């Protein structure tokens, strides 16, 4: 294991005096792997979790579909902002490095700890709980609220996390190849759902969901903000910018078709109440004989999404530690594999600690995630605008009109404030519920009571 400081170091071969490859993270991804990782980050657990919550917070079918469309527009604005940052400050480390270069080390330090303590672990916890639910629900149908089943879900989820970490530790190239396979698997899952919905409509079946599509629409600004947060979480993944712009249109079409397919089979109350929408869909359409098929494909989808995120987050922790904003041990790479093993192990440990509390649930974690992630996006956009003002002569290979980052900043601030306005006490209590376990378990190394 070798520690990497601020910049990669070039080594010299003693035999011939020639410079060998610089020691640092390898650039192992080709175009196909990049597209698979981008698609993996965008199309994954979100559509199988967010469909329920977008409908719950928007109140009607028509409003929920409109929100999905608007989420695509916001994602495009976010992708354009990310494109300018990526092409201007093209350095490994993602959002952390962008804020370091635009707002300075103090804000970068704060952002790294926001992501270190909240964003990355919470995202993985949501995906872990979703994957475990889709694996267990066909085996124990209708038992998702039982405490023993919830414990089983968490144990299974932790095992999956450590398997993913191990795979990414061994080789980034192997992880990318696995991602390509699971991208095909998720396409199969979505195809089954969409084709089933189309056939259902063609046969004249209806649940009445589209009779009065906007009936019951929510007009409360804070509730609509929570609906947007849920939808935009499903679109997350625009940091792999070279492959993402073409993906957003395709992903939007997929999400709309999947939501319509759900509502062709399930009623609105059933979608709102189902802990695993695709499982309920499969049970209604295919019965007990082949109801395992869709959950299996969905599990592959969520697994692929988690794999894509493990790849990126391990490297962000590594970059922050290399700059001295996280423990120096996390800036170490495996000498042969060139993968940030300590950073990935530490991330896995944090996820495990957050999953332990009995109160941990997808709904609670989504609220915390919405606040933290959009605060970070707000800082990124402020940094971009500040750099345009302070360093107008800086070379920018790509520069969208200034109105785009301004609009995106307005949306990001609105979405960051929404959870506080909607339920300020609930948000504070939920963060404290997680913190009371996180602080003693990780910062003080105290035993779990």
XYZ file of C-alpha atoms in Angstrom:
449
model
C 0.000 0.000 0.000
C 1.424 3.381 -1.013
C 0.387 6.863 0.073
C -0.195 9.366 -2.726
C 0.381 13.054 -2.037
C -0.884 16.083 -3.939
C 0.160 14.968 -7.441
C 0.951 11.560 -8.952
C 4.654 10.687 -8.872
C 6.532 9.379 -11.904
C 8.909 6.527 -11.120
C 12.120 5.662 -12.985
C 13.056 2.177 -14.111
C 16.505 1.457 -12.649
C 17.402 -0.803 -15.586
C 17.034 1.610 -18.473
C 16.550 4.982 -16.802
C 13.200 5.522 -18.546
C 10.205 6.971 -16.846
C 7.521 4.450 -16.062
C 3.819 5.145 -15.644
C 2.981 7.794 -13.059
C 1.848 6.252 -9.807
C -1.783 7.110 -9.194
C -5.279 6.034 -10.104
C -5.367 4.291 -13.460
C -7.560 5.594 -16.280
C -8.982 2.184 -17.132
C -12.368 3.108 -18.595
C -13.189 3.155 -22.282
C -16.285 4.686 -23.892
C -18.430 1.564 -23.416
C -17.513 1.278 -19.736
C -18.085 5.033 -19.210
C -21.554 4.830 -20.750
C -22.341 1.768 -18.613
C -21.199 3.548 -15.445
C -23.182 6.656 -16.392
C -26.271 4.609 -17.129
C -25.659 2.621 -13.968
C -25.570 5.783 -11.899
C -28.721 7.187 -13.535
C -30.933 4.164 -14.246
C -31.053 2.041 -11.148
C -32.761 1.890 -7.809
C -34.269 5.359 -8.296
C -37.047 4.354 -10.673
C -37.992 1.423 -8.431
C -38.104 3.583 -5.278
C -38.895 7.104 -6.449
C -42.036 6.195 -8.422
C -43.855 5.625 -5.136
C -42.700 8.841 -3.456
C -43.150 11.125 -6.473
C -46.775 9.963 -6.631
C -47.246 10.312 -2.855
C -45.923 13.886 -2.723
C -47.481 15.107 -6.022
C -50.928 13.666 -5.271
C -51.996 12.716 -8.796
C -50.908 10.727 -11.837
C -50.785 13.747 -14.157
C -48.751 15.855 -11.749
C -46.320 13.002 -11.091
C -45.654 12.488 -14.840
C -45.196 16.250 -15.287
C -42.668 16.250 -12.445
C -40.740 13.412 -14.101
C -40.500 15.509 -17.289
C -39.400 18.634 -15.405
C -36.811 16.586 -13.523
C -35.251 15.761 -16.894
C -34.975 19.492 -17.702
C -33.341 20.193 -14.331
C -30.948 17.267 -14.919
C -29.899 18.731 -18.271
C -29.166 22.088 -16.593
C -27.164 20.252 -13.937
C -25.278 18.320 -16.596
C -24.341 21.546 -18.396
C -23.037 23.055 -15.156
C -21.098 19.878 -14.428
C -19.720 19.870 -17.990
C -18.193 23.324 -17.582
C -16.639 22.393 -14.232
C -15.324 19.062 -15.514
C -13.742 20.477 -18.669
C -12.316 23.502 -16.855
C -10.951 21.688 -13.789
C -10.429 18.171 -15.111
C -8.959 16.420 -12.092
C -9.856 13.219 -10.290
C -12.014 13.849 -7.228
C -15.357 15.001 -8.604
C -17.384 17.607 -6.721
C -14.771 17.967 -3.996
C -12.079 19.075 -6.454
C -14.463 21.454 -8.230
C -15.279 23.275 -4.989
C -11.595 23.287 -3.990
C -10.682 25.026 -7.255
C -13.579 27.496 -7.224
C -14.361 28.333 -3.569
C -11.097 27.367 -1.902
C -9.927 24.812 0.668
C -12.256 25.872 3.491
C -15.456 25.240 1.512
C -13.924 22.107 -0.018
C -13.183 20.836 3.475
C -16.783 21.472 4.567
C -18.120 19.815 1.413
C -15.905 16.765 1.801
C -17.237 16.220 5.296
C -20.827 16.792 4.161
C -20.366 14.055 1.576
C -18.212 11.992 3.910
C -20.720 12.040 6.787
C -24.039 12.251 4.927
C -24.292 12.005 1.162
C -22.295 8.938 0.179
C -23.297 6.711 3.118
C -26.982 7.678 2.903
C -27.163 6.992 -0.847
C -25.643 3.560 -0.369
C -27.959 2.825 2.561
C -31.018 3.650 0.439
C -29.810 1.426 -2.374
C -28.846 -1.339 0.031
C -32.292 -1.381 1.634
C -33.952 -1.298 -1.793
C -31.891 -4.194 -3.117
C -32.466 -6.293 -0.006
C -36.213 -5.570 -0.163
C -36.457 -6.725 -3.770
C -34.542 -9.916 -2.983
C -36.575 -10.793 0.116
C -40.081 -9.648 -0.899
C -40.762 -12.578 -3.306
C -39.635 -15.034 -0.594
C -41.688 -13.437 2.196
C -44.484 -11.580 0.333
C -46.370 -8.995 2.351
C -44.034 -9.269 5.347
C -41.884 -6.177 4.755
C -43.119 -4.448 7.930
C -42.100 -7.310 10.242
C -39.100 -6.400 12.408
C -37.312 -9.704 11.829
C -37.618 -9.219 8.057
C -36.202 -5.702 8.351
C -33.216 -7.068 10.281
C -32.719 -9.726 7.607
C -32.799 -7.036 4.908
C -30.078 -5.065 6.673
C -27.851 -8.120 7.173
C -28.219 -9.061 3.514
C -27.539 -5.477 2.455
C -24.322 -5.259 4.451
C -23.072 -8.469 2.834
C -23.757 -7.026 -0.625
C -21.903 -3.803 0.242
C -18.746 -5.646 1.260
C -18.890 -7.845 -1.847
C -19.077 -4.746 -4.056
C -16.204 -3.101 -2.213
C -14.072 -6.226 -2.660
C -14.780 -6.344 -6.396
C -13.841 -2.685 -6.875
C -10.728 -3.107 -4.749
C -9.453 -5.881 -6.981
C -9.682 -3.953 -10.249
C -11.486 -0.931 -11.656
C -11.497 -2.652 -15.051
C -13.207 -5.754 -13.671
C -15.826 -3.589 -11.942
C -16.479 -1.771 -15.227
C -16.909 -5.056 -17.116
C -19.351 -6.279 -14.492
C -21.190 -2.981 -14.906
C -21.654 -3.599 -18.638
C -23.264 -6.968 -17.868
C -25.661 -5.469 -15.316
C -26.555 -2.645 -17.696
C -27.917 -5.319 -20.027
C -29.763 -6.894 -17.074
C -31.441 -3.640 -16.107
C -32.503 -3.090 -19.720
C -34.225 -6.487 -19.582
C -36.062 -5.589 -16.366
C -37.323 -2.303 -17.771
C -38.279 -3.940 -21.080
C -40.417 -6.557 -19.309
C -42.258 -3.892 -17.308
C -42.790 -1.560 -20.265
C -43.907 -4.273 -22.701
C -46.303 -5.675 -20.103
C -47.834 -2.226 -19.610
C -48.206 -1.630 -23.357
C -49.866 -5.022 -23.848
C -52.140 -4.325 -20.908
C -53.288 -1.068 -22.471
C -53.686 -2.670 -25.905
C -55.968 -5.312 -24.402
C -58.219 -2.587 -23.013
C -57.468 -3.083 -19.330
C -57.332 0.017 -17.141
C -57.096 0.846 -13.454
C -58.799 4.214 -13.899
C -55.598 6.076 -13.086
C -55.753 8.144 -16.299
C -59.453 9.014 -16.174
C -58.867 12.298 -14.318
C -55.078 12.515 -14.301
C -54.759 15.756 -12.300
C -57.429 15.014 -9.722
C -55.995 15.386 -6.219
C -52.871 17.264 -7.360
C -50.884 18.833 -4.533
C -50.385 22.597 -4.683
C -48.256 22.971 -1.543
C -44.825 24.226 -2.647
C -42.919 22.261 0.004
C -44.650 18.973 -0.889
C -43.937 19.505 -4.577
C -40.314 20.144 -3.641
C -40.159 16.751 -1.945
C -41.660 15.193 -5.094
C -38.962 16.866 -7.211
C -36.266 15.646 -4.813
C -37.483 12.055 -5.155
C -37.595 12.286 -8.936
C -34.240 14.010 -9.297
C -32.584 11.394 -7.117
C -33.536 8.854 -9.788
C -31.754 11.033 -12.393
C -28.549 11.345 -10.351
C -25.372 10.522 -12.269
C -24.564 13.522 -14.459
C -20.973 13.677 -13.126
C -19.818 11.258 -15.887
C -20.448 14.086 -18.293
C -18.944 12.801 -21.533
C -21.457 9.966 -21.668
C -24.408 11.544 -19.902
C -26.002 14.086 -22.258
C -27.302 11.449 -24.632
C -28.441 9.375 -21.674
C -30.849 11.906 -20.144
C -33.353 11.855 -23.016
C -33.295 8.071 -23.125
C -33.615 7.798 -19.347
C -36.557 10.230 -19.302
C -38.427 8.156 -21.878
C -37.744 5.004 -19.870
C -38.982 6.553 -16.625
C -42.201 7.826 -18.182
C -42.942 4.460 -19.791
C -42.206 2.556 -16.581
C -44.507 4.815 -14.542
C -47.283 4.446 -17.111
C -46.777 0.667 -17.084
C -47.045 0.575 -13.282
C -50.315 2.491 -13.453
C -51.667 0.243 -16.195
C -51.540 -2.669 -13.731
C -51.714 -1.127 -10.226
C -54.115 1.451 -8.857
C -52.832 4.752 -7.485
C -53.324 3.669 -3.816
C -51.468 0.413 -4.531
C -48.484 2.257 -5.997
C -48.416 4.648 -3.029
C -48.546 1.806 -0.495
C -46.197 -0.730 -2.113
C -42.696 -1.009 -0.557
C -41.459 -2.684 -3.771
C -43.524 -1.456 -6.713
C -42.032 -3.810 -9.302
C -42.691 -6.822 -7.051
C -46.353 -5.817 -6.663
C -46.467 -5.351 -10.438
C -45.060 -8.855 -11.035
C -47.372 -10.489 -8.489
C -50.429 -8.887 -10.077
C -49.514 -9.784 -13.664
C -47.676 -13.096 -13.430
C -48.859 -14.721 -10.192
C -46.699 -17.008 -8.100
C -45.253 -18.936 -11.036
C -42.813 -16.424 -12.505
C -43.180 -13.488 -10.113
C -39.513 -13.923 -9.211
C -38.381 -12.839 -12.705
C -38.909 -9.079 -12.369
C -37.542 -8.880 -8.785
C -34.460 -10.748 -10.016
C -33.946 -8.283 -12.858
C -34.621 -5.324 -10.555
C -32.062 -6.665 -8.074
C -29.524 -6.810 -10.908
C -30.403 -3.199 -11.773
C -29.875 -1.919 -8.239
C -26.668 -3.934 -7.898
C -25.333 -2.315 -11.070
C -26.198 1.155 -9.742
C -24.399 0.503 -6.477
C -21.358 -0.766 -8.372
C -21.230 2.463 -10.403
C -21.380 4.576 -7.238
C -18.737 2.548 -5.390
C -16.361 3.221 -8.268
C -16.818 6.998 -8.041
C -17.096 7.476 -4.288
C -13.955 5.556 -3.396
C -12.007 7.905 -5.642
C -13.569 11.019 -4.150
C -12.570 9.948 -0.633
C -9.084 9.279 -1.971
C -8.853 12.757 -3.546
C -10.021 14.511 -0.360
C -7.516 12.592 1.757
C -4.740 13.389 -0.719
C -5.439 17.102 -0.158
C -5.307 16.609 3.626
C -9.037 17.128 4.270
C -9.669 13.538 5.350
C -7.445 11.115 7.295
C -4.170 10.531 5.449
C -4.636 6.779 5.535
C -7.455 7.164 2.989
C -4.950 8.597 0.465
C -3.253 5.228 0.087
C -3.452 3.065 -3.039
C -2.734 -0.606 -3.472
C 0.708 -0.818 -5.098
C -0.341 -3.274 -7.815
C -4.090 -2.783 -8.197
C -3.926 1.049 -8.027
C -7.295 1.097 -6.243
C -8.108 3.185 -3.105
C -8.685 0.239 -0.761
C -8.627 2.140 2.604
C -11.160 4.693 1.311
C -13.533 1.947 0.160
C -13.227 0.001 3.417
C -13.953 3.107 5.460
C -17.003 3.903 3.344
C -18.290 0.354 3.887
C -17.803 0.707 7.634
C -19.786 3.978 7.758
C -22.654 2.428 5.771
C -22.797 -0.473 8.199
C -22.979 1.911 11.171
C -25.838 3.934 9.626
C -27.849 0.783 8.870
C -27.699 -0.394 12.508
C -30.340 1.925 14.067
C -33.851 0.546 14.150
C -35.199 3.902 12.910
C -33.256 3.751 9.630
C -35.713 3.603 6.714
C -35.800 4.622 3.064
C -38.229 7.497 3.703
C -36.089 8.941 6.499
C -32.902 8.644 4.455
C -34.452 10.262 1.361
C -35.275 13.422 3.338
C -31.747 13.699 4.703
C -30.279 13.006 1.256
C -32.408 15.661 -0.428
C -31.236 18.399 1.915
C -27.543 17.473 1.793
C -27.244 16.759 -1.937
C -28.898 19.995 -3.057
C -26.817 22.035 -0.628
C -23.777 20.574 -2.350
C -25.170 21.335 -5.820
C -25.831 24.903 -4.677
C -22.193 25.296 -3.608
C -20.949 23.858 -6.909
C -22.996 26.343 -8.913
C -22.011 29.274 -6.688
C -18.378 28.269 -7.242
C -18.854 28.223 -11.007
C -20.475 31.669 -11.052
C -17.836 33.081 -8.675
C -15.040 31.779 -10.892
C -16.637 33.340 -13.967
C -16.645 36.684 -12.137
C -13.171 36.490 -10.553
C -11.319 34.647 -13.346
C -12.953 35.651 -16.646
C -9.783 34.807 -18.624
C -9.641 31.192 -17.421
C -9.686 28.753 -20.349
C -13.115 27.102 -20.563
C -13.500 24.504 -23.341
C -17.249 24.545 -22.687
C -19.246 27.526 -21.411
C -23.071 27.519 -21.420
C -24.984 30.822 -21.180
C -24.850 32.348 -17.696
C -28.640 32.089 -17.327
C -28.355 28.270 -17.121
C -26.238 28.140 -13.922
C -28.357 30.948 -12.425
C -31.589 28.999 -13.022
C -29.980 25.813 -11.739
C -28.760 27.583 -8.582
C -32.279 28.898 -7.904
C -33.719 25.383 -8.251
C -30.972 23.856 -6.108
C -31.526 26.336 -3.271
C -35.283 25.730 -3.412
C -34.803 21.965 -3.206
C -32.286 22.288 -0.358
C -34.655 24.436 1.694
C -37.789 22.353 0.964
C -37.253 19.598 3.587
C -36.604 22.219 6.271
C -39.792 24.122 5.410
C -41.889 20.952 5.064
C -40.869 19.380 8.374
C -38.018 21.208 10.143
C -38.257 19.281 13.408
C -38.526 15.915 11.654
C -35.393 16.582 9.584
C -33.348 17.627 12.629
C -34.522 14.610 14.639
C -33.785 12.218 11.769
C -30.253 13.566 11.377
C -29.704 13.316 15.138
C -31.064 9.752 15.178
C -28.332 8.744 12.728
C -25.670 10.918 14.364
C -26.136 9.441 17.832
C -24.959 6.105 16.436
C -22.434 7.473 13.979
C -20.499 9.641 16.444
C -19.777 6.997 19.114
C -19.256 4.153 16.676
C -16.899 5.932 14.274
C -15.426 9.016 15.908
C -15.020 7.646 19.436
C -14.650 3.945 18.605
C -17.071 3.063 21.421
C -18.774 -0.347 21.427
C -22.374 -0.544 20.266
C -24.681 -0.788 23.303
